[in-house]
Amino acid sequence: MLMVTVVLPMQADDVESRLKRINDSIQLAREQHNDVKQAKFITGRAVFMYNNALVDSVLAYVPNDLKTLGALGEWDRYYETWTYLVNTYIYYTNSKNTALREVKTMFDDAMKRNNQYGMGIAYYTMGNVYLNMNNLDESADSYRKGLDILLKLKPLPLVIQELYSYYGDVLNEQHKYNELQQLTVGWKDYLERSIPENKIDEDSRRVMFFYYDIARIQAALGLKRHDEAEKLLIEAKNNLIVSEDSYEATAWYTCMAQLRLQQGRYAEALQLNDRRMRMIASEEDKAVYLSVAAQRGEILTHLGRYEESSLLYKDMYAKKDSINSADTKNQLNEMNTLFQVDELKMEQERAQFRNTLIIAGLIFLALIIFTVFRIIAARRLKKAHDKLQETHEKLLTAYDQLEETTAAKERIESDLRIARNIQMGMVPRDFPERPDLDLYASMTPAKEVGGDLYGYYLTGDKLYIALGDVSGKGVPASLFMAQATRLFRTLAAQEMMPAEIAIHINNALSGEDNETGMFVTMFLGLIDLTTGHLYFCNAGHNPPVLLRDGKPEFIEMVPNAPVGIIPELEYEGEEINDISNCPLFVYTDGLNEAENRQQEQFSDERLLEMMENTPFVSSKQTVEMLRNAVEEHRDGAEPNDDLTMLCVKVVKS
């Protein structure tokens, strides 16, 4: 039975001795020519290594084990073992690109053999990939396809139980409670057929029905059927056969706390949530912590314990930011390419367009609210001042009005934080994992939202890069940044030359709609990874630095005008024959013009000095080294501009 849940590892000595016994069993089965036992032990070894986080061992053993299982014709074991390799990439190494390629290869292999079991668990694994990328819609679709295939097999595979469980959790997260309730109908039918068919023992049967009960409870809670949910919770507790610290117990306490919360029995809900919080052994699984903490914050708010609730939400915000750094849009682009799903590509483009509209709408709404409340606050404060000496009661009224203004300001700041999250989600956070390419970039806005941008587009052996700086800062700059970013990705996908991209972006941004007269300086590049040839167009931007043989130098460039000023302007492109093994560093003036408390700038000279005196290790190390240097130079001074950097190296042996 496939498991993607990571269990606590054994002691090192126990792991080593257990692995040796498994290897000895495999060797003995091979010598006895017992193919069935050999296949069973090989898959068992993959399970053991995965559950004990032996990442290097999984990566070393499993590729060869797949060849062995294929030669033995043990195809079910073959695809099960393959799944543990994919899950290792997902959950342990965070190599989503590799996981996507691996699951594509697995799916194609099953298709070629017309192996329905292999196709079914490939869809299951694909759902895990999407779930790890927080793309619930595609995750649910993959799980559904996996169920459609596996439910037609005889005997029914036990992995279907896990598929139902994961699919149910996703539907619950999507708040699709009617669909979740309908799912439990098929789930019960599966249990009634599978348990006698697979000769499931009583303890395992109770566990399987417990997860089925939890899904029914989640549906009842979502549909506000409290009596039904309470009855199901009582029944589900009878299926608990493990300790109070078990995963099953944690799920039960979470659901019961949610029921008490919906019923308005907040004190009881908090007691149940307390028990659930104590069951979190560590914060390694931040997603679990965030789910339980969100429930706790809602309970505390209802109890009027606002200070505790505020501190909890602040902690949640920090942790949520730390686990959502992956650029899921980039991952989905690669999945689209791998599976050639035009519908998914269209949905991504629609999602990107929606995100642009959302950020624009949120920022526009925040500006309106801020303006309105400033006017209201000014009027109320003036009235309060005029009547301050009349009565004590009017003084209290003025205080209440001030509180309302403060609350409005906090709401605006909250909207701007949301806008910043959306904006940061528009730039890549994950970068290609290729032996011939080392790419990394980062962006740090000076305010809640900023006007810098960067991006890349990789198609085959062609890498497009872009980095820009919008005139001004804050909300208007962020809107202009969103337009420029969208245009770059669209035009790069059409494989235009950098100068052509600059021309099209300029024509789009310098039209009649640009009433504010904003513009953006940009560096656009196209690198052929096979030859190291660089084509580029610099539109009024800082000259990049090229590091040749440890010696940094600014690239001499044609002085093209910034984008967005003059319509129908022709931009001149340039090229460098070969930048292989020569890191290229592109940045905005938030680096060289960063000021300390004495208003002294970081300077171009210091940039070159630091790159020359710091040996190049990787693009990421270079970007982080310079970001730390800027922070040290500021010495506590507020940033005077957004800071964005991109470093790329074409690796050739």
GROMACS .gro file of C-alpha atoms in nm, residues 48-204:
model
  157
   48PHE     CA    1   1.168   0.176   0.433
   49MET     CA    2   1.419   0.424   0.288
   50TYR     CA    3   1.147   0.678   0.210
   51ASN     CA    4   0.981   0.657   0.553
   52ASN     CA    5   1.318   0.700   0.725
   53ALA     CA    6   1.426   0.995   0.506
   54LEU     CA    7   1.720   0.807   0.350
   55VAL     CA    8   1.713   1.043   0.051
   56ASP     CA    9   2.053   0.954  -0.094
   57SER     CA   10   1.970   0.584  -0.069
   58VAL     CA   11   1.637   0.628  -0.249
   59LEU     CA   12   1.806   0.819  -0.531
   60ALA     CA   13   2.084   0.559  -0.553
   61TYR     CA   14   1.878   0.237  -0.532
   62VAL     CA   15   1.543   0.304  -0.697
   63PRO     CA   16   1.651   0.378  -1.061
   64ASN     CA   17   1.832   0.041  -1.075
   65ASP     CA   18   1.549  -0.130  -0.885
   66LEU     CA   19   1.305  -0.016  -1.154
   67LYS     CA   20   1.515  -0.191  -1.417
   68THR     CA   21   1.516  -0.507  -1.206
   69LEU     CA   22   1.139  -0.501  -1.146
   70GLY     CA   23   1.076  -0.439  -1.516
   71ALA     CA   24   1.295  -0.735  -1.608
   72LEU     CA   25   1.100  -0.951  -1.360
   73GLY     CA   26   0.769  -0.833  -1.508
   74GLU     CA   27   0.646  -0.722  -1.163
   75TRP     CA   28   0.465  -0.416  -1.298
   76ASP     CA   29   0.254  -0.328  -0.995
   77ARG     CA   30   0.563  -0.327  -0.773
   78TYR     CA   31   0.745  -0.141  -1.051
   79TYR     CA   32   0.505   0.155  -1.050
   80GLU     CA   33   0.468   0.157  -0.670
   81THR     CA   34   0.846   0.178  -0.628
   82TRP     CA   35   0.864   0.452  -0.890
   83THR     CA   36   0.611   0.654  -0.688
   84TYR     CA   37   0.845   0.664  -0.387
   85LEU     CA   38   1.117   0.813  -0.608
   86VAL     CA   39   0.881   1.090  -0.725
   87ASN     CA   40   0.758   1.158  -0.371
   88THR     CA   41   1.119   1.187  -0.254
   89TYR     CA   42   1.174   1.466  -0.505
   90ILE     CA   43   0.851   1.634  -0.388
   91TYR     CA   44   0.873   1.606  -0.011
   92TYR     CA   45   1.243   1.574   0.070
   93THR     CA   46   1.454   1.753  -0.194
   94ASN     CA   47   1.189   2.008  -0.302
   95SER     CA   48   1.298   1.943  -0.664
   96LYS     CA   49   0.963   2.009  -0.825
   97ASN     CA   50   1.103   2.032  -1.179
   98THR     CA   51   1.260   1.689  -1.141
   99ALA     CA   52   0.940   1.550  -0.987
  100LEU     CA   53   0.738   1.681  -1.282
  101ARG     CA   54   0.971   1.521  -1.534
  102GLU     CA   55   0.974   1.195  -1.340
  103VAL     CA   56   0.594   1.167  -1.311
  104LYS     CA   57   0.564   1.251  -1.684
  105THR     CA   58   0.806   0.966  -1.765
  106MET     CA   59   0.615   0.734  -1.530
  107PHE     CA   60   0.280   0.820  -1.690
  108ASP     CA   61   0.416   0.776  -2.046
  109ASP     CA   62   0.567   0.441  -1.949
  110ALA     CA   63   0.232   0.317  -1.816
  111MET     CA   64   0.053   0.449  -2.126
  112LYS     CA   65   0.297   0.266  -2.353
  113ARG     CA   66   0.237  -0.060  -2.167
  114ASN     CA   67  -0.137   0.012  -2.136
  115ASN     CA   68  -0.094  -0.060  -1.765
  116GLN     CA   69  -0.404   0.077  -1.598
  117TYR     CA   70  -0.262   0.046  -1.247
  118GLY     CA   71   0.049   0.242  -1.347
  119MET     CA   72  -0.162   0.514  -1.509
  120GLY     CA   73  -0.386   0.535  -1.204
  121ILE     CA   74  -0.110   0.582  -0.948
  122ALA     CA   75   0.072   0.819  -1.188
  123TYR     CA   76  -0.237   1.042  -1.172
  124TYR     CA   77  -0.237   0.998  -0.793
  125THR     CA   78   0.128   1.108  -0.777
  126MET     CA   79   0.054   1.394  -1.015
  127GLY     CA   80  -0.212   1.507  -0.769
  128ASN     CA   81   0.050   1.507  -0.494
  129VAL     CA   82   0.274   1.731  -0.706
  130TYR     CA   83  -0.008   1.980  -0.769
  131LEU     CA   84  -0.108   1.968  -0.401
  132ASN     CA   85   0.250   2.048  -0.299
  133MET     CA   86   0.233   2.346  -0.539
  134ASN     CA   87  -0.093   2.457  -0.372
  135ASN     CA   88  -0.285   2.420  -0.699
  136LEU     CA   89  -0.598   2.264  -0.556
  137ASP     CA   90  -0.800   2.262  -0.880
  138GLU     CA   91  -0.544   2.059  -1.075
  139SER     CA   92  -0.475   1.839  -0.773
  140ALA     CA   93  -0.845   1.749  -0.744
  141ASP     CA   94  -0.866   1.682  -1.119
  142SER     CA   95  -0.565   1.446  -1.105
  143TYR     CA   96  -0.703   1.258  -0.804
  144ARG     CA   97  -1.039   1.220  -0.980
  145LYS     CA   98  -0.874   1.077  -1.292
  146GLY     CA   99  -0.674   0.836  -1.077
  147LEU     CA  100  -0.992   0.713  -0.906
  148ASP     CA  101  -1.173   0.670  -1.239
  149ILE     CA  102  -0.898   0.433  -1.356
  150LEU     CA  103  -0.823   0.240  -1.037
  151LEU     CA  104  -1.187   0.174  -0.943
  152LYS     CA  105  -1.223  -0.033  -1.262
  153LEU     CA  106  -0.949  -0.278  -1.159
  154LYS     CA  107  -1.003  -0.614  -0.992
  155PRO     CA  108  -0.910  -0.677  -0.723
  156LEU     CA  109  -0.950  -0.320  -0.604
  157PRO     CA  110  -0.607  -0.170  -0.514
  158LEU     CA  111  -0.569  -0.060  -0.153
  159VAL     CA  112  -0.411   0.266  -0.269
  160ILE     CA  113  -0.762   0.383  -0.358
  161GLN     CA  114  -0.823   0.440   0.014
  162GLU     CA  115  -0.543   0.698   0.022
  163LEU     CA  116  -0.667   0.855  -0.300
  164TYR     CA  117  -1.013   0.904  -0.153
  165SER     CA  118  -0.859   1.053   0.163
  166TYR     CA  119  -0.640   1.305  -0.023
  167TYR     CA  120  -0.917   1.390  -0.271
  168GLY     CA  121  -1.156   1.451   0.019
  169ASP     CA  122  -0.908   1.681   0.194
  170VAL     CA  123  -0.866   1.887  -0.124
  171LEU     CA  124  -1.244   1.921  -0.172
  172ASN     CA  125  -1.269   2.032   0.191
  173GLU     CA  126  -0.998   2.294   0.133
  174GLN     CA  127  -1.189   2.414  -0.175
  175HIS     CA  128  -1.511   2.436   0.032
  176LYS     CA  129  -1.684   2.207  -0.221
  177TYR     CA  130  -1.889   2.035   0.045
  178ASN     CA  131  -2.163   1.897  -0.182
  179GLU     CA  132  -1.898   1.731  -0.399
  180LEU     CA  133  -1.727   1.599  -0.086
  181GLN     CA  134  -2.053   1.448   0.036
  182GLN     CA  135  -2.105   1.285  -0.304
  183LEU     CA  136  -1.748   1.151  -0.292
  184THR     CA  137  -1.821   0.969   0.035
  185VAL     CA  138  -2.099   0.774  -0.137
  186GLY     CA  139  -1.850   0.616  -0.377
  187TRP     CA  140  -1.598   0.582  -0.096
  188LYS     CA  141  -1.835   0.369   0.112
  189ASP     CA  142  -1.907   0.147  -0.188
  190TYR     CA  143  -1.533   0.099  -0.233
  191LEU     CA  144  -1.486   0.004   0.134
  192GLU     CA  145  -1.769  -0.248   0.127
  193ARG     CA  146  -1.621  -0.416  -0.181
  194SER     CA  147  -1.252  -0.382  -0.100
  195ILE     CA  148  -1.245  -0.500   0.263
  196PRO     CA  149  -1.369  -0.857   0.196
  197GLU     CA  150  -1.195  -0.869  -0.141
  198ASN     CA  151  -0.854  -0.788   0.012
  199LYS     CA  152  -0.923  -0.974   0.339
  200ILE     CA  153  -0.864  -0.666   0.554
  201ASP     CA  154  -0.824  -0.735   0.927
  202GLU     CA  155  -1.050  -0.565   1.183
  203ASP     CA  156  -0.799  -0.306   1.303
  204SER     CA  157  -0.721  -0.192   0.948
   0.00000   0.00000   0.00000
